[in-house]
C-alpha cells in the first residue's frame, strides 16, 4: 500500500515525500487506518518494522484538523522507556511534520538546568505532542504547570520494556492525570501477561494487530564462541585486531561490565566509548556523535542502545554477555546489516549462559555457528546446554559482577 492511499493532509504528504517514504510496511498498513478512525490499538511489533511512523503519521494528520479549532494545549503524549528513543522519535517527528504547524517537545532525564527550563516552557505553552520518559514527565506534572485537559491521544511505545524497567507506577500516575475520554495506542514487542493487564486497564475495545517477530536478516553473519569468563576480553581484542571494522558495537548486560570493559580496551590502545545510565545526557550525545563520525570506532553499551540507535554503518555487533531473552538478541544484532549493508554478530557464551543461548537459537529458528578459539587463548568449554547448570573449567576470578547492580 502506498502512502498516497491513506488520504493524509497535503502538508503531511510533503513531509512524507521529503522523507522518501513510498510503500507502507505491514504494521503501518494495518495500524494507520484504525488510528485515523480514532480507535484504540494494541499492536505487537518490533523496532525496525516501521511502527514509529505507524503512530506518528496518523497522529500528525489528526492534529492538523484539531488545531484548526483548538490551537493551544497538549494534544498527545508519547511515553517511551529511554532518553535515546525519545530523542530519536522527536527527530523523526520533526522530519515528518516539517511542513505543518504541529509543535513538539522531547522530555527526558539526564539534562542540565537549561533543558529543564526549555521543557517547562514548552509544557506550559502546550506543545502539541510531548515525547517523554515516564519519570521525567511525572516530575513535571507534580510541579503543577502541565495542563493536560485538552489531551486527545496517549501512545505507549515499547511498553514491555517500560514494565521491565519498573515504570508501571510512573505510567499509571501520568494516565491518572489525563482526560478519561481519549484515544490510546499501545505498542509492544512481546506479549507477557503484564502487557495484557496494562492493555485491559487503559484500552477501550482495542483493535489488536500482531506482526510476527522478525528474524535477524540472513545477511548477518552470526557466530558464537564458547568461553570461560577470563577469555572474553582477550578474545575481543583478537577479533578487533583480526579485521578492520568501520564501527563496532559491544553490548554488555550491566553498566558495571560496560565501564570495566571500556577501561580494559582503552588500556590496550583501542579507541572505545561507553554508553550507560550513569552518564549525563550531554555526555551520551557527545559519545554518540564521536561514534557516528568514526572518531571512536568502538562503542560499549548496555541494552539501553539496543532499540534506540539508528546508525547505518555498524558492521560488527559483539554480545559480551548473552542477552536475557531472544527478543533482546534480535534487537541487538539488528543494529548491523542495515540499509542494504552487510554485518557480523559474535556472541560470547560462558557455561552458565549456554541454556539461555540455546533458547535464543530456538526462537530465531536456526543454529548459530560455534567457532573455535584462537590457540593462544587456551581450551574452551564444550557446547552442552542440556548439562550446563554451573560454570566449570579452570578457577576463575570474580568478573565484572556486583550484587544489586542495575542493568541500565
Short mmCIF file of C-alpha atoms in Angstrom, two decimals:
data_model
loop_
_atom_site.label_atom_id
_atom_site.label_comp_id
_atom_site.label_asym_id
_atom_site.label_seq_id
_atom_site.Cartn_x
_atom_site.Cartn_y
_atom_site.Cartn_z
CA UNK A 1 0.00 0.00 0.00
CA UNK A 2 1.37 3.43 -0.95
CA UNK A 3 1.29 6.37 1.47
CA UNK A 4 -0.72 8.34 -1.07
CA UNK A 5 -3.63 5.94 -0.44
CA UNK A 6 -4.16 6.84 3.24
CA UNK A 7 -5.74 10.21 2.49
CA UNK A 8 -3.26 12.25 4.53
CA UNK A 9 -3.31 16.04 4.60
CA UNK A 10 -1.27 17.63 1.79
CA UNK A 11 1.05 19.31 4.29
CA UNK A 12 1.85 15.96 5.87
CA UNK A 13 2.34 14.37 2.45
CA UNK A 14 5.07 16.93 1.77
CA UNK A 15 6.95 15.67 4.84
CA UNK A 16 6.37 12.04 3.82
CA UNK A 17 7.72 12.67 0.34
CA UNK A 18 10.70 14.63 1.72
CA UNK A 19 11.45 11.64 3.96
CA UNK A 20 11.38 9.43 0.86
CA UNK A 21 8.52 7.27 2.17
CA UNK A 22 6.67 5.45 -0.60
CA UNK A 23 5.47 1.99 0.39
CA UNK A 24 3.91 1.29 3.80
CA UNK A 25 5.29 -1.57 5.91
CA UNK A 26 2.88 -4.29 7.15
CA UNK A 27 2.44 -2.69 10.58
CA UNK A 28 1.80 0.73 9.01
CA UNK A 29 -0.71 -0.71 6.57
CA UNK A 30 -2.61 -2.48 9.36
CA UNK A 31 -2.43 0.16 12.09
CA UNK A 32 -2.75 3.55 10.36
CA UNK A 33 -6.38 3.17 9.15
CA UNK A 34 -7.58 2.24 12.66
CA UNK A 35 -5.75 5.18 14.26
CA UNK A 36 -7.21 7.55 11.66
CA UNK A 37 -10.67 6.27 12.64
CA UNK A 38 -9.96 7.15 16.28
CA UNK A 39 -9.90 3.56 17.58
CA UNK A 40 -7.73 2.28 20.41
CA UNK A 41 -4.98 -0.03 19.15
CA UNK A 42 -2.92 -2.79 20.77
CA UNK A 43 -0.04 -3.59 18.41
CA UNK A 44 2.68 -6.18 18.81
CA UNK A 45 5.59 -5.15 16.61
CA UNK A 46 9.33 -4.83 16.98
CA UNK A 47 11.70 -1.98 16.35
CA UNK A 48 12.62 -1.97 12.68
CA UNK A 49 9.10 -2.73 11.45
CA UNK A 50 8.19 0.94 10.90
CA UNK A 51 5.99 1.21 13.99
CA UNK A 52 7.18 4.73 14.87
CA UNK A 53 5.79 6.17 11.64
CA UNK A 54 2.75 3.92 12.11
CA UNK A 55 1.59 6.07 15.03
CA UNK A 56 3.28 9.40 14.19
CA UNK A 57 1.71 9.83 10.75
CA UNK A 58 -1.96 9.43 11.73
CA UNK A 59 -1.29 11.40 14.91
CA UNK A 60 0.11 14.38 12.98
CA UNK A 61 -2.73 14.14 10.48
CA UNK A 62 -5.34 14.20 13.25
CA UNK A 63 -3.72 17.16 14.99
CA UNK A 64 -3.80 19.21 11.81
CA UNK A 65 -7.59 19.05 11.99
CA UNK A 66 -7.82 19.54 15.77
CA UNK A 67 -5.54 22.60 15.70
CA UNK A 68 -7.98 24.45 13.46
CA UNK A 69 -10.48 24.68 16.32
CA UNK A 70 -8.20 24.08 19.38
CA UNK A 71 -4.85 25.71 18.59
CA UNK A 72 -3.45 25.58 22.13
CA UNK A 73 -2.75 22.81 24.61
CA UNK A 74 -1.02 19.42 24.75
CA UNK A 75 -2.92 17.11 22.39
CA UNK A 76 -0.84 13.92 22.56
CA UNK A 77 1.73 12.22 24.79
CA UNK A 78 4.12 9.53 23.58
CA UNK A 79 5.72 7.68 26.51
CA UNK A 80 8.93 5.73 25.84
CA UNK A 81 11.43 3.84 28.04
CA UNK A 82 14.71 5.67 27.30
CA UNK A 83 16.11 9.10 26.51
CA UNK A 84 17.71 7.80 23.32
CA UNK A 85 14.37 6.59 21.99
CA UNK A 86 12.69 9.87 22.97
CA UNK A 87 15.30 11.85 21.03
CA UNK A 88 15.07 9.52 18.04
CA UNK A 89 11.27 9.74 17.85
CA UNK A 90 11.41 13.54 18.27
CA UNK A 91 13.82 13.80 15.33
CA UNK A 92 11.60 11.52 13.26
CA UNK A 93 8.60 13.65 14.14
CA UNK A 94 10.42 16.87 13.19
CA UNK A 95 11.08 15.49 9.72
CA UNK A 96 7.55 14.25 9.06
CA UNK A 97 5.87 17.41 10.43
CA UNK A 98 8.29 19.90 8.85
CA UNK A 99 5.69 21.41 6.51
CA UNK A 100 2.95 21.56 9.18
CA UNK A 101 2.36 23.78 12.21
CA UNK A 102 2.38 20.81 14.63
CA UNK A 103 4.71 21.55 17.57
CA UNK A 104 6.52 19.03 19.76
CA UNK A 105 8.96 18.67 22.65
CA UNK A 106 11.09 15.79 23.96
CA UNK A 107 11.09 15.48 27.76
CA UNK A 108 13.66 13.18 29.35
CA UNK A 109 16.01 12.94 32.31
CA UNK A 110 19.74 13.50 32.38
CA UNK A 111 19.82 17.05 31.07
CA UNK A 112 21.01 20.21 32.81
CA UNK A 113 19.06 23.17 34.14
CA UNK A 114 18.67 24.69 30.68
CA UNK A 115 16.98 21.52 29.45
CA UNK A 116 14.53 21.69 32.33
CA UNK A 117 13.72 25.36 31.65
CA UNK A 118 13.09 24.63 27.96
CA UNK A 119 10.90 21.64 28.81
CA UNK A 120 8.89 23.66 31.33
CA UNK A 121 8.38 26.46 28.80
CA UNK A 122 7.15 24.05 26.11
CA UNK A 123 4.88 22.17 28.52
CA UNK A 124 3.42 25.39 29.91
CA UNK A 125 2.77 26.77 26.43
CA UNK A 126 1.20 23.47 25.41
CA UNK A 127 3.29 21.77 22.70
CA UNK A 128 1.01 19.65 20.52
CA UNK A 129 2.96 16.41 21.01
CA UNK A 130 5.10 15.52 24.04
CA UNK A 131 7.57 12.64 23.68
CA UNK A 132 8.71 11.70 27.17
CA UNK A 133 10.24 9.20 29.54
CA UNK A 134 7.90 8.31 32.44
CA UNK A 135 9.91 9.57 35.41
CA UNK A 136 10.71 13.00 33.98
CA UNK A 137 7.15 13.61 32.80
CA UNK A 138 5.78 12.61 36.18
CA UNK A 139 8.16 15.12 37.82
CA UNK A 140 6.87 17.95 35.62
CA UNK A 141 3.23 17.03 36.30
CA UNK A 142 3.83 17.08 40.05
CA UNK A 143 5.01 20.70 39.78
CA UNK A 144 1.52 21.75 38.68
CA UNK A 145 2.08 23.67 35.44
CA UNK A 146 1.39 20.88 32.93
CA UNK A 147 -2.13 21.27 31.53
CA UNK A 148 -3.50 18.01 30.12
CA UNK A 149 -7.20 18.78 29.86
CA UNK A 150 -7.09 19.01 26.05
CA UNK A 151 -5.20 15.77 25.50
CA UNK A 152 -6.64 13.63 22.71
CA UNK A 153 -4.22 10.71 22.41
CA UNK A 154 -1.88 8.61 24.57
CA UNK A 155 0.84 6.44 22.99
CA UNK A 156 2.85 3.87 24.96
CA UNK A 157 5.81 2.74 22.86
CA UNK A 158 7.88 -0.32 23.79
CA UNK A 159 5.52 -0.89 26.70
CA UNK A 160 7.04 -4.27 27.55
CA UNK A 161 10.43 -2.70 28.11
CA UNK A 162 8.96 0.08 30.25
CA UNK A 163 7.38 -2.52 32.52
CA UNK A 164 10.67 -4.46 32.67
CA UNK A 165 12.39 -1.25 33.80
CA UNK A 166 9.88 -0.75 36.63
CA UNK A 167 7.92 2.18 35.18
CA UNK A 168 4.41 0.82 35.80
CA UNK A 169 3.74 3.18 38.73
CA UNK A 170 5.04 6.23 36.83
CA UNK A 171 2.93 5.37 33.78
CA UNK A 172 -0.23 4.98 35.85
CA UNK A 173 0.48 8.28 37.62
CA UNK A 174 0.58 10.05 34.25
CA UNK A 175 -2.51 8.24 32.98
CA UNK A 176 -4.47 9.21 36.09
CA UNK A 177 -3.88 12.87 35.20
CA UNK A 178 -5.24 12.51 31.65
CA UNK A 179 -8.81 13.04 30.45
CA UNK A 180 -10.83 9.82 30.57
CA UNK A 181 -12.00 10.30 27.03
CA UNK A 182 -9.01 9.86 24.73
CA UNK A 183 -7.52 7.55 22.13
CA UNK A 184 -4.98 5.02 23.43
CA UNK A 185 -2.27 3.31 21.38
CA UNK A 186 -0.09 0.64 22.97
CA UNK A 187 2.92 -0.82 21.12
CA UNK A 188 4.92 -3.73 22.47
CA UNK A 189 7.46 -6.17 21.03
CA UNK A 190 6.33 -9.06 23.25
CA UNK A 191 3.11 -10.22 24.88
CA UNK A 192 3.78 -11.00 28.57
CA UNK A 193 0.81 -11.18 30.97
CA UNK A 194 1.74 -7.75 32.36
CA UNK A 195 1.12 -6.16 28.97
CA UNK A 196 -2.29 -7.80 28.69
CA UNK A 197 -3.12 -6.49 32.16
CA UNK A 198 -2.00 -2.96 31.25
CA UNK A 199 -3.95 -3.12 28.00
CA UNK A 200 -7.11 -4.19 29.82
CA UNK A 201 -6.64 -1.26 32.22
CA UNK A 202 -6.23 1.58 29.72
CA UNK A 203 -7.58 0.45 26.33
CA UNK A 204 -11.25 0.55 25.28
CA UNK A 205 -12.37 -2.07 22.76
CA UNK A 206 -8.95 -2.04 21.08
CA UNK A 207 -8.15 -3.32 17.62
CA UNK A 208 -5.37 -5.89 18.07
CA UNK A 209 -2.62 -6.07 15.46
CA UNK A 210 0.22 -8.57 15.64
CA UNK A 211 3.22 -8.53 13.33
CA UNK A 212 5.24 -11.74 13.61
CA UNK A 213 8.64 -11.31 15.23
CA UNK A 214 11.14 -10.61 12.51
CA UNK A 215 14.10 -12.95 12.34
CA UNK A 216 17.58 -11.47 12.06
CA UNK A 217 18.38 -10.74 8.41
CA UNK A 218 20.07 -13.66 6.67
CA UNK A 219 22.90 -11.38 5.56
CA UNK A 220 24.07 -11.03 9.19
CA UNK A 221 26.92 -13.49 9.84
CA UNK A 222 26.05 -14.95 13.25
CA UNK A 223 28.73 -16.81 15.21
CA UNK A 224 29.20 -17.85 18.84
CA UNK A 225 32.29 -18.54 20.90
CA UNK A 226 32.18 -20.83 23.94
CA UNK A 227 34.41 -19.16 26.54
CA UNK A 228 35.44 -19.01 30.16
CA UNK A 229 34.90 -15.53 31.59
CA UNK A 230 38.60 -14.66 31.71
CA UNK A 231 38.87 -15.39 27.97
CA UNK A 232 36.30 -12.78 26.93
CA UNK A 233 38.48 -9.67 26.80
CA UNK A 234 41.45 -11.37 25.09
CA UNK A 235 39.01 -12.77 22.51
CA UNK A 236 37.51 -9.34 21.83
CA UNK A 237 40.99 -7.91 21.37
CA UNK A 238 41.79 -10.72 18.92
CA UNK A 239 38.57 -10.17 16.97
CA UNK A 240 39.14 -6.43 16.68
CA UNK A 241 42.72 -6.96 15.53
CA UNK A 242 41.86 -9.68 13.01
CA UNK A 243 39.85 -7.41 10.70
CA UNK A 244 39.35 -3.71 10.10
CA UNK A 245 35.80 -2.68 11.08
CA UNK A 246 34.21 0.71 10.46
CA UNK A 247 32.07 0.67 13.58
CA UNK A 248 31.82 -1.92 16.36
CA UNK A 249 29.02 -2.03 18.96
CA UNK A 250 29.59 -4.22 22.04
CA UNK A 251 26.62 -4.99 24.30
CA UNK A 252 27.03 -5.81 27.99
CA UNK A 253 24.26 -6.83 30.37
CA UNK A 254 25.22 -4.34 33.11
CA UNK A 255 26.72 -0.87 33.30
CA UNK A 256 29.47 -2.22 35.57
CA UNK A 257 30.60 -4.53 32.77
CA UNK A 258 30.44 -1.61 30.31
CA UNK A 259 32.72 0.53 32.46
CA UNK A 260 35.26 -2.22 33.12
CA UNK A 261 35.38 -3.46 29.51
CA UNK A 262 35.79 0.09 28.18
CA UNK A 263 38.70 0.72 30.57
CA UNK A 264 40.40 -2.54 29.54
CA UNK A 265 40.01 -1.80 25.81
CA UNK A 266 41.44 1.69 26.26
CA UNK A 267 44.44 0.27 28.14
CA UNK A 268 45.10 -1.86 25.07
CA UNK A 269 45.12 1.22 22.84
CA UNK A 270 41.63 0.71 21.41
CA UNK A 271 39.55 3.89 20.99
CA UNK A 272 36.36 2.95 22.81
CA UNK A 273 33.41 4.95 24.10
CA UNK A 274 30.75 3.91 26.61
CA UNK A 275 27.00 4.47 26.98
CA UNK A 276 25.09 3.71 30.17
CA UNK A 277 22.66 5.37 32.55
CA UNK A 278 25.33 6.90 34.80
CA UNK A 279 26.26 9.36 32.04
CA UNK A 280 24.51 12.71 31.71
CA UNK A 281 22.53 13.23 28.52
CA UNK A 282 25.09 15.66 27.12
CA UNK A 283 27.84 13.11 27.72
CA UNK A 284 25.86 10.40 25.92
CA UNK A 285 25.18 12.64 22.96
CA UNK A 286 28.86 13.61 22.75
CA UNK A 287 29.92 9.94 22.74
CA UNK A 288 27.33 9.06 20.09
CA UNK A 289 28.48 11.96 17.92
CA UNK A 290 32.09 10.73 18.07
CA UNK A 291 30.92 7.20 17.28
CA UNK A 292 28.77 8.28 14.34
CA UNK A 293 31.62 10.36 12.91
CA UNK A 294 34.11 7.50 13.24
CA UNK A 295 36.37 9.26 15.74
CA UNK A 296 35.54 6.48 18.23
CA UNK A 297 35.19 3.22 16.26
CA UNK A 298 34.18 1.02 19.21
CA UNK A 299 31.15 1.68 21.43
CA UNK A 300 30.39 -0.37 24.56
CA UNK A 301 26.81 -0.11 25.83
CA UNK A 302 24.03 -1.65 27.87
CA UNK A 303 20.75 -2.67 26.23
CA UNK A 304 19.74 0.97 26.56
CA UNK A 305 21.02 1.26 22.97
CA UNK A 306 19.63 -2.00 21.57
CA UNK A 307 16.43 -0.25 20.46
CA UNK A 308 17.41 3.39 20.48
CA UNK A 309 20.21 3.82 17.95
CA UNK A 310 19.89 4.27 14.21
CA UNK A 311 23.33 4.15 12.57
CA UNK A 312 23.66 2.51 9.18
CA UNK A 313 27.39 1.79 9.09
CA UNK A 314 27.76 -0.55 12.11
CA UNK A 315 29.44 -3.67 10.70
CA UNK A 316 30.11 -5.70 13.87
CA UNK A 317 28.00 -6.45 16.94
CA UNK A 318 29.58 -8.30 19.86
CA UNK A 319 27.45 -9.69 22.67
CA UNK A 320 29.88 -9.63 25.59
CA UNK A 321 27.10 -11.27 27.63
CA UNK A 322 24.31 -13.46 26.30
CA UNK A 323 21.11 -11.36 26.20
CA UNK A 324 18.47 -12.30 28.75
CA UNK A 325 15.86 -13.01 26.05
CA UNK A 326 15.67 -13.89 22.40
CA UNK A 327 13.90 -10.65 21.57
CA UNK A 328 16.84 -8.70 23.05
CA UNK A 329 19.24 -10.75 20.90
CA UNK A 330 17.26 -9.87 17.76
CA UNK A 331 17.21 -6.18 18.72
CA UNK A 332 20.93 -6.15 19.46
CA UNK A 333 22.20 -7.79 16.30
CA UNK A 334 19.62 -5.89 14.25
CA UNK A 335 21.81 -2.79 14.74
CA UNK A 336 24.08 -4.16 11.97
CA UNK A 337 23.42 -5.02 8.30
CA UNK A 338 21.14 -2.01 7.88
CA UNK A 339 20.45 -0.06 4.69
CA UNK A 340 21.48 -2.98 2.45
CA UNK A 341 24.88 -3.25 4.18
CA UNK A 342 26.37 -6.49 5.49
CA UNK A 343 27.34 -7.18 9.08
CA UNK A 344 28.53 -9.71 11.62
CA UNK A 345 27.33 -10.61 15.12
CA UNK A 346 29.51 -12.54 17.56
CA UNK A 347 28.23 -13.80 20.93
CA UNK A 348 30.49 -14.83 23.81
CA UNK A 349 28.84 -17.67 25.73
CA UNK A 350 30.13 -18.89 29.08
CA UNK A 351 28.93 -22.18 30.57
CA UNK A 352 26.16 -20.78 32.73
CA UNK A 353 24.65 -18.97 29.73
CA UNK A 354 24.56 -21.94 27.37
CA UNK A 355 20.95 -22.86 28.10
CA UNK A 356 19.96 -19.24 27.57
CA UNK A 357 21.73 -19.25 24.22
CA UNK A 358 20.00 -22.47 23.20
CA UNK A 359 16.65 -20.79 23.87
CA UNK A 360 17.72 -17.92 21.60
CA UNK A 361 18.61 -20.39 18.82
CA UNK A 362 15.17 -21.97 19.14
CA UNK A 363 13.48 -18.56 18.98
CA UNK A 364 15.31 -17.42 15.83
CA UNK A 365 14.82 -20.82 14.23
CA UNK A 366 18.45 -21.58 13.42
CA UNK A 367 21.63 -22.94 14.96
CA UNK A 368 24.34 -20.30 15.29
CA UNK A 369 27.77 -21.45 14.10
CA UNK A 370 30.12 -22.31 17.00
CA UNK A 371 33.65 -21.05 16.44
CA UNK A 372 36.95 -22.36 17.84
CA UNK A 373 39.05 -20.06 19.99
CA UNK A 374 42.49 -18.91 18.85
CA UNK A 375 45.10 -21.35 20.19
CA UNK A 376 46.78 -18.74 22.37
CA UNK A 377 43.59 -18.36 24.42
CA UNK A 378 43.65 -21.98 25.57
CA UNK A 379 40.98 -24.62 25.83
CA UNK A 380 37.33 -23.60 25.56
CA UNK A 381 34.27 -25.17 27.19
CA UNK A 382 32.24 -27.60 25.09
CA UNK A 383 28.77 -26.51 23.99
CA UNK A 384 26.49 -28.75 26.02
CA UNK A 385 23.50 -26.60 27.08
CA UNK A 386 21.47 -29.54 28.40
CA UNK A 387 24.05 -30.28 31.09
CA UNK A 388 25.37 -26.77 31.64
CA UNK A 389 23.98 -25.88 35.03
CA UNK A 390 27.03 -24.44 36.76
CA UNK A 391 30.20 -22.86 35.48
CA UNK A 392 33.03 -25.38 35.28
CA UNK A 393 36.53 -25.33 33.91
CA UNK A 394 39.53 -23.64 35.47
CA UNK A 395 39.18 -21.44 38.55
CA UNK A 396 38.02 -18.00 37.60
CA UNK A 397 38.44 -14.64 39.22
CA UNK A 398 35.28 -12.70 40.02
CA UNK A 399 34.44 -10.94 36.78
CA UNK A 400 32.52 -7.68 36.44
CA UNK A 401 29.70 -8.66 38.73
CA UNK A 402 28.29 -6.83 41.66
CA UNK A 403 25.21 -7.81 43.58
CA UNK A 404 22.39 -5.35 43.08
CA UNK A 405 23.96 -3.71 40.01
CA UNK A 406 21.25 -2.12 37.90
CA UNK A 407 21.33 -3.09 34.26
CA UNK A 408 20.60 0.23 32.64
#
